[in-house]
mmCIF file with all atom_site columns, C-alpha atoms in Angstrom:
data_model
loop_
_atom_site.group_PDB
_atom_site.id
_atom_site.type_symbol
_atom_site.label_atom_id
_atom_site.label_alt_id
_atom_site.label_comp_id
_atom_site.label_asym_id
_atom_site.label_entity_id
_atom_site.label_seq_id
_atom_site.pdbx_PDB_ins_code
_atom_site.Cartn_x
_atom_site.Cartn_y
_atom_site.Cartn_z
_atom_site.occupancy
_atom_site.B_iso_or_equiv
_atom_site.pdbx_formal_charge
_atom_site.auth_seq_id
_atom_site.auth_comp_id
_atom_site.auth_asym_id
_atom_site.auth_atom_id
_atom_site.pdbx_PDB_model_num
ATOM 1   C CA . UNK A 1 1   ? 0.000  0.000   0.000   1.00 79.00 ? 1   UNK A CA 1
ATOM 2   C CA . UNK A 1 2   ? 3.117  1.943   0.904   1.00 79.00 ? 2   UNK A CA 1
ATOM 3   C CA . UNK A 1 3   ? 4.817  1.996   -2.945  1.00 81.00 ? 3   UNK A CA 1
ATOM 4   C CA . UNK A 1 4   ? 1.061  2.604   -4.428  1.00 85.00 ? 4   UNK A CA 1
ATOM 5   C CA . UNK A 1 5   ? 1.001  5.846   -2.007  1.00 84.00 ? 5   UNK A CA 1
ATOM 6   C CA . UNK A 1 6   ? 4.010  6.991   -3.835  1.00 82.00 ? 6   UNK A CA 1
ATOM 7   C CA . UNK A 1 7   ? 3.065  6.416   -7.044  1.00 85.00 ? 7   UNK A CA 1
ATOM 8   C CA . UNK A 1 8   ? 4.542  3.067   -7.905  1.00 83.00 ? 8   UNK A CA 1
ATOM 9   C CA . UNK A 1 9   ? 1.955  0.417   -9.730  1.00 87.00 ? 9   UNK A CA 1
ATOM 10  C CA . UNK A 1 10  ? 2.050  -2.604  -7.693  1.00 89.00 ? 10  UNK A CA 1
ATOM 11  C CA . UNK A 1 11  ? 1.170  -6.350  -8.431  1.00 91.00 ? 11  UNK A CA 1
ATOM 12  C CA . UNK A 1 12  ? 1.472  -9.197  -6.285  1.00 91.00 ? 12  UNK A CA 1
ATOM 13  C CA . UNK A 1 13  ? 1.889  -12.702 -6.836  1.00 91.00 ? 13  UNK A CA 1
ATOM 14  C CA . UNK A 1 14  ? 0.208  -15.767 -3.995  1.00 90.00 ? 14  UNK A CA 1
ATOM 15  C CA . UNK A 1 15  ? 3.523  -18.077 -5.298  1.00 93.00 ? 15  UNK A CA 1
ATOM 16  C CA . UNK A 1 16  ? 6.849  -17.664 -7.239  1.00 94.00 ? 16  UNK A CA 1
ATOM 17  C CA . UNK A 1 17  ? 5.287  -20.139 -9.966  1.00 95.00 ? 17  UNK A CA 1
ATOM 18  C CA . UNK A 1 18  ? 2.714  -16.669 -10.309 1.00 94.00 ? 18  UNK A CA 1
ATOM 19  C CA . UNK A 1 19  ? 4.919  -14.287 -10.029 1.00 93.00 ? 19  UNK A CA 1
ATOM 20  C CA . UNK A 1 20  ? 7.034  -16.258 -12.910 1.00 95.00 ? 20  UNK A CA 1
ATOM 21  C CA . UNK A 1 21  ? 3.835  -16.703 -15.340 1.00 95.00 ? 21  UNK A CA 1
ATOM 22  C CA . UNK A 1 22  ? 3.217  -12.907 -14.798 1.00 94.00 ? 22  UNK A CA 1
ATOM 23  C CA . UNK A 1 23  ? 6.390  -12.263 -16.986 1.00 93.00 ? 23  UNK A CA 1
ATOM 24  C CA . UNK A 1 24  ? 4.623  -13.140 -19.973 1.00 90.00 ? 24  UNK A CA 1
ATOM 25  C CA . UNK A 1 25  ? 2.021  -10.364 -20.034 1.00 90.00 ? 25  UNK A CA 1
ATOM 26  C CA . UNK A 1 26  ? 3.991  -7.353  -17.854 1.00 85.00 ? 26  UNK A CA 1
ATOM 27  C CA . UNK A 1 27  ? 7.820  -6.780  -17.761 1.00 84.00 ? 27  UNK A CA 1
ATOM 28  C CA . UNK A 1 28  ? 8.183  -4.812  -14.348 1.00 90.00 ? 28  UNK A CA 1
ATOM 29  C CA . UNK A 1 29  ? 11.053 -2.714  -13.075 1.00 86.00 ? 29  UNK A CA 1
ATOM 30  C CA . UNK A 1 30  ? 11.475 -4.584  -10.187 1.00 89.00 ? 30  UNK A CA 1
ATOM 31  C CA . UNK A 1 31  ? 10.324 -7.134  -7.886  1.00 94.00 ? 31  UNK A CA 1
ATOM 32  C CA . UNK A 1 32  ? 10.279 -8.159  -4.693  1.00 92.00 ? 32  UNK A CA 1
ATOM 33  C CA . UNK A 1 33  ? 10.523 -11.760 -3.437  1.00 92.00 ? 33  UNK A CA 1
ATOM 34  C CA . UNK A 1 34  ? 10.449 -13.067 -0.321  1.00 90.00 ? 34  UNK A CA 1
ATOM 35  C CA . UNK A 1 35  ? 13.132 -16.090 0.168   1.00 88.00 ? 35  UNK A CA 1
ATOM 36  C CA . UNK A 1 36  ? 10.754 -18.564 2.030   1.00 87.00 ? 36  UNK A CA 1
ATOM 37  C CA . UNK A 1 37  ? 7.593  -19.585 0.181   1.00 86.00 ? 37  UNK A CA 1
ATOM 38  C CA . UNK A 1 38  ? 5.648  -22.748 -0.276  1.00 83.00 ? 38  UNK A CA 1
ATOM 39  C CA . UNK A 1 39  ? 6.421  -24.428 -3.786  1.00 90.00 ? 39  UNK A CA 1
ATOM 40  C CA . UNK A 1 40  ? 9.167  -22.888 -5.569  1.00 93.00 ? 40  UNK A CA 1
ATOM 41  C CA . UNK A 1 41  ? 11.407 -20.876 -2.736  1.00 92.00 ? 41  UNK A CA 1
ATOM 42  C CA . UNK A 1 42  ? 12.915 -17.710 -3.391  1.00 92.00 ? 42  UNK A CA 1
ATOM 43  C CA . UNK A 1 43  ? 16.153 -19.057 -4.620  1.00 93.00 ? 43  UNK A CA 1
ATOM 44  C CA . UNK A 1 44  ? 14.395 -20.705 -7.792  1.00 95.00 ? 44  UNK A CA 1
ATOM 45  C CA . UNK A 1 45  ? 12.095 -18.463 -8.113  1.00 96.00 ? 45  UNK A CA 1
ATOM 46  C CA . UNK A 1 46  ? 15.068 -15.536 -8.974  1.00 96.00 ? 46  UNK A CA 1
ATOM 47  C CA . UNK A 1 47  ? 16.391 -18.236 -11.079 1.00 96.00 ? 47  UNK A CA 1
ATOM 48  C CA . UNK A 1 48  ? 13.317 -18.493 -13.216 1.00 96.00 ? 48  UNK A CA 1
ATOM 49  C CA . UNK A 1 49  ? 12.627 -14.571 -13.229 1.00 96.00 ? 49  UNK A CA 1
ATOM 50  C CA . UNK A 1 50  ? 16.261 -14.040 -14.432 1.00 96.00 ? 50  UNK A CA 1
ATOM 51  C CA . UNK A 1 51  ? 16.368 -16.496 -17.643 1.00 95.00 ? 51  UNK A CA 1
ATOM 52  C CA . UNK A 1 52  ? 13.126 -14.990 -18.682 1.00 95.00 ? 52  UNK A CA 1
ATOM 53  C CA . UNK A 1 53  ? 13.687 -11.445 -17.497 1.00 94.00 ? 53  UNK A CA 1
ATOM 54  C CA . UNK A 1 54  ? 17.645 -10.866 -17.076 1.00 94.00 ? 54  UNK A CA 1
ATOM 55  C CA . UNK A 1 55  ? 16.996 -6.802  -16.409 1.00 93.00 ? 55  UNK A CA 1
ATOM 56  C CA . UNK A 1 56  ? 14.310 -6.824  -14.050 1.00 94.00 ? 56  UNK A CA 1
ATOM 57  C CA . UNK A 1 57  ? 15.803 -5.753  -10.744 1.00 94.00 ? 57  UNK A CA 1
ATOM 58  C CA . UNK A 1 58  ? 14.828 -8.705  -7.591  1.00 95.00 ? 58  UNK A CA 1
ATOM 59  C CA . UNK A 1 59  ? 15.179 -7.461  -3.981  1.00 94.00 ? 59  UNK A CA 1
ATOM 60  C CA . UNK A 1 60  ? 15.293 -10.151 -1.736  1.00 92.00 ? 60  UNK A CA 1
ATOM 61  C CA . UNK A 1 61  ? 13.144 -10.049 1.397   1.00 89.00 ? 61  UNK A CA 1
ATOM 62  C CA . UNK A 1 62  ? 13.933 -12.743 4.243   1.00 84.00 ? 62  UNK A CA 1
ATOM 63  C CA . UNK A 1 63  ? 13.282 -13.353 8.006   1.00 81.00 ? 63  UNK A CA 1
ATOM 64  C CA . UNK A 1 64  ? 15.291 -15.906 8.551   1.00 73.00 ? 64  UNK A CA 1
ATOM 65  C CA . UNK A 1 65  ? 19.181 -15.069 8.038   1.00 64.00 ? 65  UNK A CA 1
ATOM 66  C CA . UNK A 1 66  ? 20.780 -16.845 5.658   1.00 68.00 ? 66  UNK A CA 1
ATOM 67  C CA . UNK A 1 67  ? 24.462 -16.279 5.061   1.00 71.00 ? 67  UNK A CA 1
ATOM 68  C CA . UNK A 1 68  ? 24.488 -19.248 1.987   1.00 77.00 ? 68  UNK A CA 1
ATOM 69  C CA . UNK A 1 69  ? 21.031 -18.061 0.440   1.00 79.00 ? 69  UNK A CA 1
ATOM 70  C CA . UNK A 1 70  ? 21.981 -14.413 0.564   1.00 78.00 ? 70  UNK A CA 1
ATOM 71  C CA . UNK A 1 71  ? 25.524 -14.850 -1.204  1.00 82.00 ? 71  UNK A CA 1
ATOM 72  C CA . UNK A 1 72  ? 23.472 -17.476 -3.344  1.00 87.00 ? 72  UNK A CA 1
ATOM 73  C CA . UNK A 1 73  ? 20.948 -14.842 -3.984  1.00 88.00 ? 73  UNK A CA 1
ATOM 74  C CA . UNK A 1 74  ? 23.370 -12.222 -5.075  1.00 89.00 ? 74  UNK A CA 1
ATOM 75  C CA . UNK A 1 75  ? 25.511 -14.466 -7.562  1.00 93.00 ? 75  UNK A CA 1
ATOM 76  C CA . UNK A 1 76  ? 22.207 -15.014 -9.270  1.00 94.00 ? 76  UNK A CA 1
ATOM 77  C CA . UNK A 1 77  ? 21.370 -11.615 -10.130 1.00 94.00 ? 77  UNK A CA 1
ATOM 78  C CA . UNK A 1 78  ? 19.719 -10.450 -7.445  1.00 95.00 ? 78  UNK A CA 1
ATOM 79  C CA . UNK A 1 79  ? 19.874 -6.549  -6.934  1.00 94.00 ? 79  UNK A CA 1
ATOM 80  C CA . UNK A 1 80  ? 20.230 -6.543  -2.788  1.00 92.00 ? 80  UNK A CA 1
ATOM 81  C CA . UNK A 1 81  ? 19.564 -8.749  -0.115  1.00 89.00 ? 81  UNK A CA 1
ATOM 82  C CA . UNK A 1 82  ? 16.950 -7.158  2.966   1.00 88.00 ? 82  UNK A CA 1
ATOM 83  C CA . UNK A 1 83  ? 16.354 -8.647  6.215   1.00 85.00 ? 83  UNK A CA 1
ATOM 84  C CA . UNK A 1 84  ? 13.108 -7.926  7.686   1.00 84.00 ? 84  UNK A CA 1
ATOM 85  C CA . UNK A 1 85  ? 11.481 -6.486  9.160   1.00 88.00 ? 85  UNK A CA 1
ATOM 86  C CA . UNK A 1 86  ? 12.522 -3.556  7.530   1.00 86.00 ? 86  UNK A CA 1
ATOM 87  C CA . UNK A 1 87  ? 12.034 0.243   8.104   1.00 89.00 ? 87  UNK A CA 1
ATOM 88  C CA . UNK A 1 88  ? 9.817  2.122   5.306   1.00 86.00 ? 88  UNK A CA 1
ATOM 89  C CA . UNK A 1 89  ? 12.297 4.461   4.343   1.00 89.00 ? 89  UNK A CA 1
ATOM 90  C CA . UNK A 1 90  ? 15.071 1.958   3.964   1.00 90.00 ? 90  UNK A CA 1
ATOM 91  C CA . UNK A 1 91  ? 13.002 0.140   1.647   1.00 87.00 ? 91  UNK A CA 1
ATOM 92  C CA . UNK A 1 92  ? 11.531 3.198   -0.861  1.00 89.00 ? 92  UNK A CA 1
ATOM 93  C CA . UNK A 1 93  ? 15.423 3.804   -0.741  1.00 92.00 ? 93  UNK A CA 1
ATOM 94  C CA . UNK A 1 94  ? 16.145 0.381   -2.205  1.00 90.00 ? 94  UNK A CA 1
ATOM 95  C CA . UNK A 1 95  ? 13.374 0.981   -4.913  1.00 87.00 ? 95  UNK A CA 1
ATOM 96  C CA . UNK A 1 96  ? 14.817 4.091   -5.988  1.00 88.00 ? 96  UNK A CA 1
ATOM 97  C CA . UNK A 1 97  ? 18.001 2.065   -6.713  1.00 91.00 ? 97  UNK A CA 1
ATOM 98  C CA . UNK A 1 98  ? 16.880 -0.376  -7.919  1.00 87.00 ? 98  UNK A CA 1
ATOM 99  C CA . UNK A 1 99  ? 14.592 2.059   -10.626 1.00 82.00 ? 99  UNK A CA 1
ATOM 100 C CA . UNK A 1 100 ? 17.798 3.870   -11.322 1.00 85.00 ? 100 UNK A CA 1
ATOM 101 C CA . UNK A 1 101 ? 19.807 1.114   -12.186 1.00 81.00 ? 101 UNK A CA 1
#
């Protein structure tokens, strides 16, 4: 609700096998994936996005610290790794990187 209040057009995906079928219709300037989900995790979800997507820019959201998936995460292609919770700000800031870039 936050990125709609400042003007970004948001979608949202229930799995990473959605979010990854969404890439056929829309071609979005970045997206956000969470590292734990049911079905395809994080990690092969990024995988997916990248080979059908290489410039769409993936911030990766976790709770659960991960040294391996976050180093994994980043050799992939993913554009920074966030552990949450995290603040408001800290996040826009990361979208307005990740938009530049």
């Amino acid at each position: 609700m936050m990125l709609e209040y400042e003007g970004y057009a948001v979608r949202t995906a229930a799995s990473g096998a959605e979010a990854v079928a969404a890439l056929a219709v829309d071609a979005p300037d970045f997206i956000f994936l969470d590292v734990k989900m049911p079905g395809m995790d994080g990690i092969e979800t990024l995988r997916e996005i990248k080979k059908k997507r290489p410039l769409v820019e993936v911030i990766m959201l976790t709770g659960h610290a991960s040294v391996e998936s976050g180093i994994q995460g980043m050799q992939l292609g993913a554009f920074d790794y966030v552990m949450k919770p995290v603040a408001l700000d800290e996040l826009l800031e990361k979208v307005r990187q990740a938009y530049e870039r």
